[in-house]
């Protein structure tokens, strides 16, 4: 289990690949846009020209892509992972996608004589680079156990959720909870500021209140400084909330707050905030409140 194929060298994938190289794996990488593998090649990785090529010599392969459409394209498309994967190799999808797509992928790999595990992650750019992600794994437990040597250098905790699709669902639960909490924080901050409270004091109190959390610690200061450098892009959080709302409708679970947050992300996208960090959503709230910049 020394040969790993890794597809998707974005914000998360790049840091994860460095962890795998550091742990001694032979890594073959693929990225749609050329040039992103340069640093990894210097560290010993090999670059493949197609997804099929990236996995054809690997015991384990990993996708860390954008959304369900990109995962379907890279895995099921022409020259895709499914064309190249060896029998008895295991593919792990770590992208945040919907449970239905995850189940479909799982079936496709088993039909090919390969194995499939899902392991969406929580933790952002810095946690990816430090190997401190939390993984929500799904699939056959024995298949997960076999790939633990590859997942452990990437993570500080792995929680097995059940059959394929359960990890994806858990990831949506995680992100809708996070986005709702952050939106409430943005509204509170905007109300406080418009009423004349000092933003630093608001944050100081919240960081010492029962609301204090790693998330608030990470994003609060950045929001005060209007530093929206992308750790987790707004477009991806918007995608996750849309997937959560769609899943909730399918299961007839009313989610009024998350539905409003979904609409706010649409407004943010229409204002060109897609590529910024998702905390840039605060700017939509501030604009609606006519808060001077
Ligand atoms: P990212 O920086 O946008 O990277 C996305 C990667 O997917 C890039 O390598 C991109 O290739 C590739 N890709 C997108 N569409 C593609 C397509 N149609 N065909 C082939 N490749 C395609 O995203 P990220 O922040 O690393 O996040 C990756 C996944 O993890 C997302 O599902 C995200 O929701 C989830 N996630 C992110 C975070 C975070 O904090 N960033 C945390 C937890 C989970 P190009 O270079 O060619 O565009």
Short mmCIF file of C-alpha atoms and ligand atoms in Angstrom, two decimals:
data_model
loop_
_atom_site.label_atom_id
_atom_site.label_comp_id
_atom_site.label_asym_id
_atom_site.label_seq_id
_atom_site.Cartn_x
_atom_site.Cartn_y
_atom_site.Cartn_z
CA UNK A 1 0.00 0.00 0.00
CA UNK A 2 2.85 2.35 -0.78
CA UNK A 3 1.61 3.76 -4.09
CA UNK A 4 -1.03 6.47 -3.93
CA UNK A 5 -2.70 8.41 -6.76
CA UNK A 6 -4.04 11.84 -5.77
CA UNK A 7 -6.43 13.88 -7.92
CA UNK A 8 -7.18 17.55 -7.17
CA UNK A 9 -4.37 19.85 -6.05
CA UNK A 10 -6.51 22.71 -4.77
CA UNK A 11 -6.37 24.46 -1.40
CA UNK A 12 -6.88 21.20 0.48
CA UNK A 13 -5.33 18.68 -1.92
CA UNK A 14 -1.94 20.42 -2.13
CA UNK A 15 -1.38 20.27 1.65
CA UNK A 16 -2.68 16.70 1.88
CA UNK A 17 -0.23 15.56 -0.81
CA UNK A 18 2.69 17.02 1.13
CA UNK A 19 1.57 15.03 4.18
CA UNK A 20 1.49 11.81 2.13
CA UNK A 21 4.94 12.47 0.67
CA UNK A 22 6.21 13.21 4.18
CA UNK A 23 4.80 9.86 5.33
CA UNK A 24 6.82 8.04 2.66
CA UNK A 25 4.16 7.23 0.05
CA UNK A 26 5.02 7.13 -3.67
CA UNK A 27 2.65 9.73 -5.01
CA UNK A 28 1.29 10.19 -8.52
CA UNK A 29 -0.77 13.38 -8.84
CA UNK A 30 -3.24 14.79 -11.34
CA UNK A 31 -4.71 18.26 -11.62
CA UNK A 32 -6.97 19.60 -14.39
CA UNK A 33 -5.13 22.93 -14.63
CA UNK A 34 -1.45 22.31 -15.34
CA UNK A 35 1.28 23.86 -13.20
CA UNK A 36 -0.15 23.14 -9.76
CA UNK A 37 2.01 20.03 -9.29
CA UNK A 38 5.33 21.88 -9.57
CA UNK A 39 6.17 22.04 -5.86
CA UNK A 40 5.02 18.44 -5.30
CA UNK A 41 7.21 17.20 -8.15
CA UNK A 42 10.19 18.87 -6.46
CA UNK A 43 9.26 16.92 -3.33
CA UNK A 44 9.22 13.61 -5.25
CA UNK A 45 5.73 13.27 -6.75
CA UNK A 46 5.12 12.14 -10.34
CA UNK A 47 2.57 13.99 -12.46
CA UNK A 48 0.04 12.08 -14.57
CA UNK A 49 -1.65 13.49 -17.67
CA UNK A 50 -5.05 11.92 -17.05
CA UNK A 51 -7.01 10.67 -14.02
CA UNK A 52 -6.79 7.10 -15.41
CA UNK A 53 -3.01 7.36 -15.59
CA UNK A 54 -2.79 8.73 -12.04
CA UNK A 55 -4.44 5.65 -10.59
CA UNK A 56 -3.31 2.90 -12.95
CA UNK A 57 -0.28 1.97 -10.86
CA UNK A 58 -1.72 2.80 -7.42
CA UNK A 59 -2.94 0.64 -4.54
CA UNK A 60 -5.00 3.53 -3.22
CA UNK A 61 -6.29 6.65 -4.97
CA UNK A 62 -7.87 9.78 -3.57
CA UNK A 63 -10.07 12.49 -5.10
CA UNK A 64 -10.24 15.93 -3.46
CA UNK A 65 -12.16 17.91 -6.08
CA UNK A 66 -14.78 20.65 -6.06
CA UNK A 67 -18.37 19.43 -6.28
CA UNK A 68 -20.46 16.44 -7.38
CA UNK A 69 -20.15 17.37 -11.09
CA UNK A 70 -16.35 17.51 -10.96
CA UNK A 71 -16.16 14.19 -9.10
CA UNK A 72 -18.43 12.50 -11.66
CA UNK A 73 -16.37 13.93 -14.51
CA UNK A 74 -12.99 12.86 -13.10
CA UNK A 75 -14.12 9.41 -11.94
CA UNK A 76 -16.76 8.33 -14.46
CA UNK A 77 -15.71 10.41 -17.49
CA UNK A 78 -13.50 9.51 -20.44
CA UNK A 79 -9.95 8.80 -19.28
CA UNK A 80 -11.32 8.85 -15.73
CA UNK A 81 -10.37 7.03 -12.53
CA UNK A 82 -12.72 4.16 -13.22
CA UNK A 83 -10.99 3.43 -16.54
CA UNK A 84 -7.56 3.22 -14.93
CA UNK A 85 -8.15 1.67 -11.52
CA UNK A 86 -6.71 -1.78 -10.88
CA UNK A 87 -8.78 -4.65 -9.52
CA UNK A 88 -8.62 -4.76 -5.71
CA UNK A 89 -7.29 -1.19 -5.48
CA UNK A 90 -9.28 1.19 -3.26
CA UNK A 91 -10.53 4.63 -4.22
CA UNK A 92 -11.27 7.20 -1.49
CA UNK A 93 -13.36 10.26 -2.32
CA UNK A 94 -12.76 13.09 0.16
CA UNK A 95 -14.64 15.82 -1.71
CA UNK A 96 -17.79 17.27 -0.12
CA UNK A 97 -20.59 15.87 -2.28
CA UNK A 98 -24.13 14.55 -1.82
CA UNK A 99 -24.96 11.07 -0.43
CA UNK A 100 -26.63 9.94 -3.65
CA UNK A 101 -23.58 10.59 -5.81
CA UNK A 102 -21.43 8.84 -3.19
CA UNK A 103 -23.60 5.71 -3.36
CA UNK A 104 -23.48 5.77 -7.15
CA UNK A 105 -19.68 5.99 -7.14
CA UNK A 106 -19.41 3.21 -4.60
CA UNK A 107 -21.47 0.87 -6.79
CA UNK A 108 -19.39 1.74 -9.85
CA UNK A 109 -16.09 0.85 -8.12
CA UNK A 110 -17.38 -2.46 -6.75
CA UNK A 111 -18.70 -3.39 -10.20
CA UNK A 112 -15.15 -2.85 -11.51
CA UNK A 113 -13.70 -5.22 -8.90
CA UNK A 114 -12.21 -2.33 -6.91
CA UNK A 115 -13.17 -0.96 -3.48
CA UNK A 116 -14.54 2.43 -2.44
CA UNK A 117 -14.45 4.47 0.75
CA UNK A 118 -15.78 7.99 1.30
CA UNK A 119 -13.98 10.28 3.73
CA UNK A 120 -15.14 13.91 3.53
CA UNK A 121 -13.24 16.18 5.87
CA UNK A 122 -13.67 19.01 8.31
CA UNK A 123 -10.78 21.34 9.04
CA UNK A 124 -9.49 23.88 6.58
CA UNK A 125 -6.32 24.73 4.64
CA UNK A 126 -4.08 24.82 7.74
CA UNK A 127 -5.45 21.56 9.16
CA UNK A 128 -4.93 19.87 5.77
CA UNK A 129 -1.30 20.98 5.71
CA UNK A 130 -0.77 19.88 9.33
CA UNK A 131 -2.48 16.47 8.98
CA UNK A 132 -5.16 17.50 11.47
CA UNK A 133 -8.35 16.95 9.51
CA UNK A 134 -11.35 15.17 10.99
CA UNK A 135 -12.70 12.52 8.60
CA UNK A 136 -16.29 11.30 8.34
CA UNK A 137 -15.81 7.90 6.75
CA UNK A 138 -18.36 5.70 5.05
CA UNK A 139 -18.41 2.41 3.16
CA UNK A 140 -17.54 -1.13 4.21
CA UNK A 141 -15.68 -0.96 7.53
CA UNK A 142 -13.13 -3.58 6.44
CA UNK A 143 -12.29 -1.46 3.37
CA UNK A 144 -11.79 1.59 5.57
CA UNK A 145 -9.51 -0.38 7.90
CA UNK A 146 -7.32 -1.39 4.98
CA UNK A 147 -6.69 2.23 3.94
CA UNK A 148 -6.10 3.62 7.44
CA UNK A 149 -2.31 3.82 6.86
CA UNK A 150 -3.04 6.33 4.06
CA UNK A 151 -5.70 8.30 5.97
CA UNK A 152 -3.87 8.57 9.30
CA UNK A 153 -1.14 11.00 8.11
CA UNK A 154 -3.96 13.30 6.95
CA UNK A 155 -6.09 13.34 10.06
CA UNK A 156 -6.31 13.68 13.82
CA UNK A 157 -9.61 11.81 14.04
CA UNK A 158 -11.53 9.38 11.84
CA UNK A 159 -15.17 8.67 12.67
CA UNK A 160 -16.82 5.74 10.90
CA UNK A 161 -20.39 6.77 10.05
CA UNK A 162 -21.74 3.61 8.37
CA UNK A 163 -22.45 2.60 4.78
CA UNK A 164 -21.49 4.76 1.78
CA UNK A 165 -23.42 8.05 1.80
CA UNK A 166 -23.50 8.42 5.58
CA UNK A 167 -20.16 10.27 5.58
CA UNK A 168 -21.44 12.69 2.93
CA UNK A 169 -24.61 13.31 4.90
CA UNK A 170 -22.62 13.95 8.09
CA UNK A 171 -20.45 16.46 6.25
CA UNK A 172 -23.58 18.38 5.14
CA UNK A 173 -24.88 18.34 8.74
CA UNK A 174 -21.53 19.74 9.89
CA UNK A 175 -21.43 22.54 7.34
CA UNK A 176 -25.05 23.66 7.61
CA UNK A 177 -24.54 23.94 11.40
CA UNK A 178 -21.36 25.91 10.89
CA UNK A 179 -22.81 28.26 8.27
CA UNK A 180 -25.93 28.98 10.34
CA UNK A 181 -23.83 29.78 13.41
CA UNK A 182 -21.56 32.07 11.41
CA UNK A 183 -24.49 33.88 9.82
CA UNK A 184 -25.90 34.56 13.31
CA UNK A 185 -22.47 35.89 14.32
CA UNK A 186 -22.36 38.16 11.23
CA UNK A 187 -25.81 39.55 12.07
CA UNK A 188 -24.88 40.11 15.72
CA UNK A 189 -21.66 41.83 14.75
CA UNK A 190 -23.47 44.05 12.24
CA UNK A 191 -26.18 45.03 14.75
CA UNK A 192 -23.56 45.79 17.39
CA UNK A 193 -21.45 47.88 15.05
CA UNK A 194 -24.40 49.87 13.70
CA UNK A 195 -25.47 50.59 17.28
CA UNK A 196 -21.97 51.86 18.07
CA UNK A 197 -20.35 48.93 19.90
CA UNK A 198 -16.63 48.55 19.24
CA UNK A 199 -16.12 45.43 17.05
CA UNK A 200 -13.01 44.40 19.04
CA UNK A 201 -15.07 44.47 22.25
CA UNK A 202 -17.86 42.41 20.66
CA UNK A 203 -15.34 39.78 19.66
CA UNK A 204 -13.60 39.87 23.03
CA UNK A 205 -16.88 39.13 24.82
CA UNK A 206 -18.00 36.41 22.38
CA UNK A 207 -14.60 34.71 22.56
CA UNK A 208 -15.01 34.47 26.35
CA UNK A 209 -18.69 33.53 26.29
CA UNK A 210 -20.30 30.11 25.95
CA UNK A 211 -20.27 30.73 22.19
CA UNK A 212 -16.46 30.63 22.03
CA UNK A 213 -15.28 28.03 19.51
CA UNK A 214 -12.33 27.22 17.27
CA UNK A 215 -14.44 28.50 14.34
CA UNK A 216 -15.13 31.86 15.98
CA UNK A 217 -11.49 32.13 16.94
CA UNK A 218 -10.41 31.40 13.37
CA UNK A 219 -12.92 33.60 11.54
CA UNK A 220 -13.75 36.37 14.08
CA UNK A 221 -10.41 38.14 13.86
CA UNK A 222 -10.35 37.81 10.05
CA UNK A 223 -13.82 39.36 9.83
CA UNK A 224 -12.74 42.30 12.01
CA UNK A 225 -9.72 42.88 9.78
CA UNK A 226 -11.77 42.29 6.61
CA UNK A 227 -9.19 39.68 5.68
CA UNK A 228 -11.09 37.32 3.39
CA UNK A 229 -8.06 35.39 2.12
CA UNK A 230 -9.50 32.05 1.03
CA UNK A 231 -9.14 29.10 3.34
CA UNK A 232 -12.59 27.71 2.53
CA UNK A 233 -14.12 29.38 -0.50
CA UNK A 234 -17.57 30.92 -0.43
CA UNK A 235 -18.48 29.00 -3.61
CA UNK A 236 -17.81 25.67 -1.85
CA UNK A 237 -19.75 26.60 1.29
CA UNK A 238 -22.63 27.77 -0.95
CA UNK A 239 -22.48 24.41 -2.75
CA UNK A 240 -22.61 22.54 0.56
CA UNK A 241 -25.61 24.51 1.81
CA UNK A 242 -27.45 23.90 -1.47
CA UNK A 243 -26.70 20.16 -1.18
CA UNK A 244 -27.96 20.18 2.42
CA UNK A 245 -31.19 21.98 1.49
CA UNK A 246 -31.77 19.58 -1.41
CA UNK A 247 -31.24 16.56 0.84
CA UNK A 248 -33.56 18.06 3.49
CA UNK A 249 -36.33 18.58 0.90
CA UNK A 250 -35.92 14.99 -0.27
CA UNK A 251 -36.30 13.75 3.30
CA UNK A 252 -39.08 16.26 4.09
CA UNK A 253 -37.12 17.96 6.85
CA UNK A 254 -38.02 21.67 7.06
CA UNK A 255 -34.87 23.76 7.43
CA UNK A 256 -36.07 27.39 7.41
CA UNK A 257 -32.83 28.92 8.73
CA UNK A 258 -30.58 26.97 6.35
CA UNK A 259 -32.87 27.91 3.44
CA UNK A 260 -32.38 31.61 4.24
CA UNK A 261 -28.62 31.08 4.50
CA UNK A 262 -28.80 29.37 1.08
CA UNK A 263 -30.45 32.52 -0.35
CA UNK A 264 -27.83 34.75 1.25
CA UNK A 265 -25.09 32.76 -0.47
CA UNK A 266 -26.89 33.35 -3.79
CA UNK A 267 -26.73 37.09 -3.11
CA UNK A 268 -23.04 36.82 -2.17
CA UNK A 269 -22.31 35.02 -5.45
CA UNK A 270 -24.20 37.68 -7.42
CA UNK A 271 -21.93 40.25 -5.74
CA UNK A 272 -18.83 38.44 -7.03
CA UNK A 273 -17.70 37.06 -3.66
CA UNK A 274 -17.40 33.39 -4.84
CA UNK A 275 -13.65 33.02 -4.66
CA UNK A 276 -13.17 34.78 -1.30
CA UNK A 277 -13.32 32.97 2.01
CA UNK A 278 -16.90 32.07 2.99
CA UNK A 279 -16.65 34.57 5.88
CA UNK A 280 -16.99 37.31 3.21
CA UNK A 281 -20.72 36.59 3.58
CA UNK A 282 -20.58 39.21 6.35
CA UNK A 283 -20.30 41.84 3.60
CA UNK A 284 -23.76 40.93 2.31
CA UNK A 285 -25.21 41.40 5.81
CA UNK A 286 -23.38 44.71 6.25
CA UNK A 287 -24.58 46.00 2.87
CA UNK A 288 -28.20 45.11 3.66
CA UNK A 289 -27.83 47.01 6.96
CA UNK A 290 -26.28 49.98 5.07
CA UNK A 291 -23.35 49.85 7.42
CA UNK A 292 -20.62 52.21 6.21
CA UNK A 293 -17.48 50.29 5.14
P1 LIG B 1 -10.37 24.13 -4.49
O1 LIG B 1 -9.19 24.86 -4.00
O2 LIG B 1 -11.42 24.85 -5.26
O3 LIG B 1 -9.83 22.90 -5.36
C1 LIG B 1 -10.70 22.13 -6.14
C2 LIG B 1 -9.90 21.13 -6.96
O4 LIG B 1 -10.81 20.41 -7.80
C3 LIG B 1 -8.86 21.75 -7.88
O5 LIG B 1 -7.75 20.90 -7.98
C4 LIG B 1 -9.61 21.82 -9.21
O6 LIG B 1 -8.76 21.81 -10.34
C5 LIG B 1 -10.38 20.53 -9.16
N1 LIG B 1 -11.54 20.55 -10.05
C6 LIG B 1 -12.66 21.32 -9.93
N2 LIG B 1 -13.51 21.05 -10.94
C7 LIG B 1 -12.91 20.10 -11.72
C8 LIG B 1 -13.31 19.41 -12.90
N3 LIG B 1 -14.48 19.62 -13.50
N4 LIG B 1 -12.44 18.52 -13.42
C9 LIG B 1 -11.25 18.28 -12.84
N5 LIG B 1 -10.82 18.89 -11.69
C10 LIG B 1 -11.65 19.79 -11.16
O7 LIG B 1 -11.16 23.41 -3.29
P2 LIG B 1 -10.64 23.00 -1.84
O8 LIG B 1 -10.81 24.13 -0.92
O9 LIG B 1 -9.34 22.32 -1.96
O10 LIG B 1 -11.77 21.95 -1.43
C11 LIG B 1 -11.84 20.66 -2.01
C12 LIG B 1 -13.11 19.96 -1.50
O11 LIG B 1 -13.04 19.84 -0.08
C13 LIG B 1 -14.41 20.70 -1.79
O12 LIG B 1 -15.44 19.77 -2.01
C14 LIG B 1 -14.67 21.48 -0.50
O13 LIG B 1 -16.05 21.74 -0.33
C15 LIG B 1 -14.15 20.50 0.52
N6 LIG B 1 -13.63 21.10 1.76
C16 LIG B 1 -12.88 22.23 1.73
C17 LIG B 1 -12.40 22.77 2.92
C18 LIG B 1 -11.58 24.04 2.96
O14 LIG B 1 -11.46 24.61 4.05
N7 LIG B 1 -11.01 24.52 1.89
C19 LIG B 1 -12.69 22.15 4.14
C20 LIG B 1 -13.44 20.97 4.13
C21 LIG B 1 -13.90 20.46 2.94
P3 LIG B 1 -8.26 23.17 -11.05
O15 LIG B 1 -6.99 23.53 -10.36
O16 LIG B 1 -8.10 22.79 -12.45
O17 LIG B 1 -9.36 24.20 -10.85
#
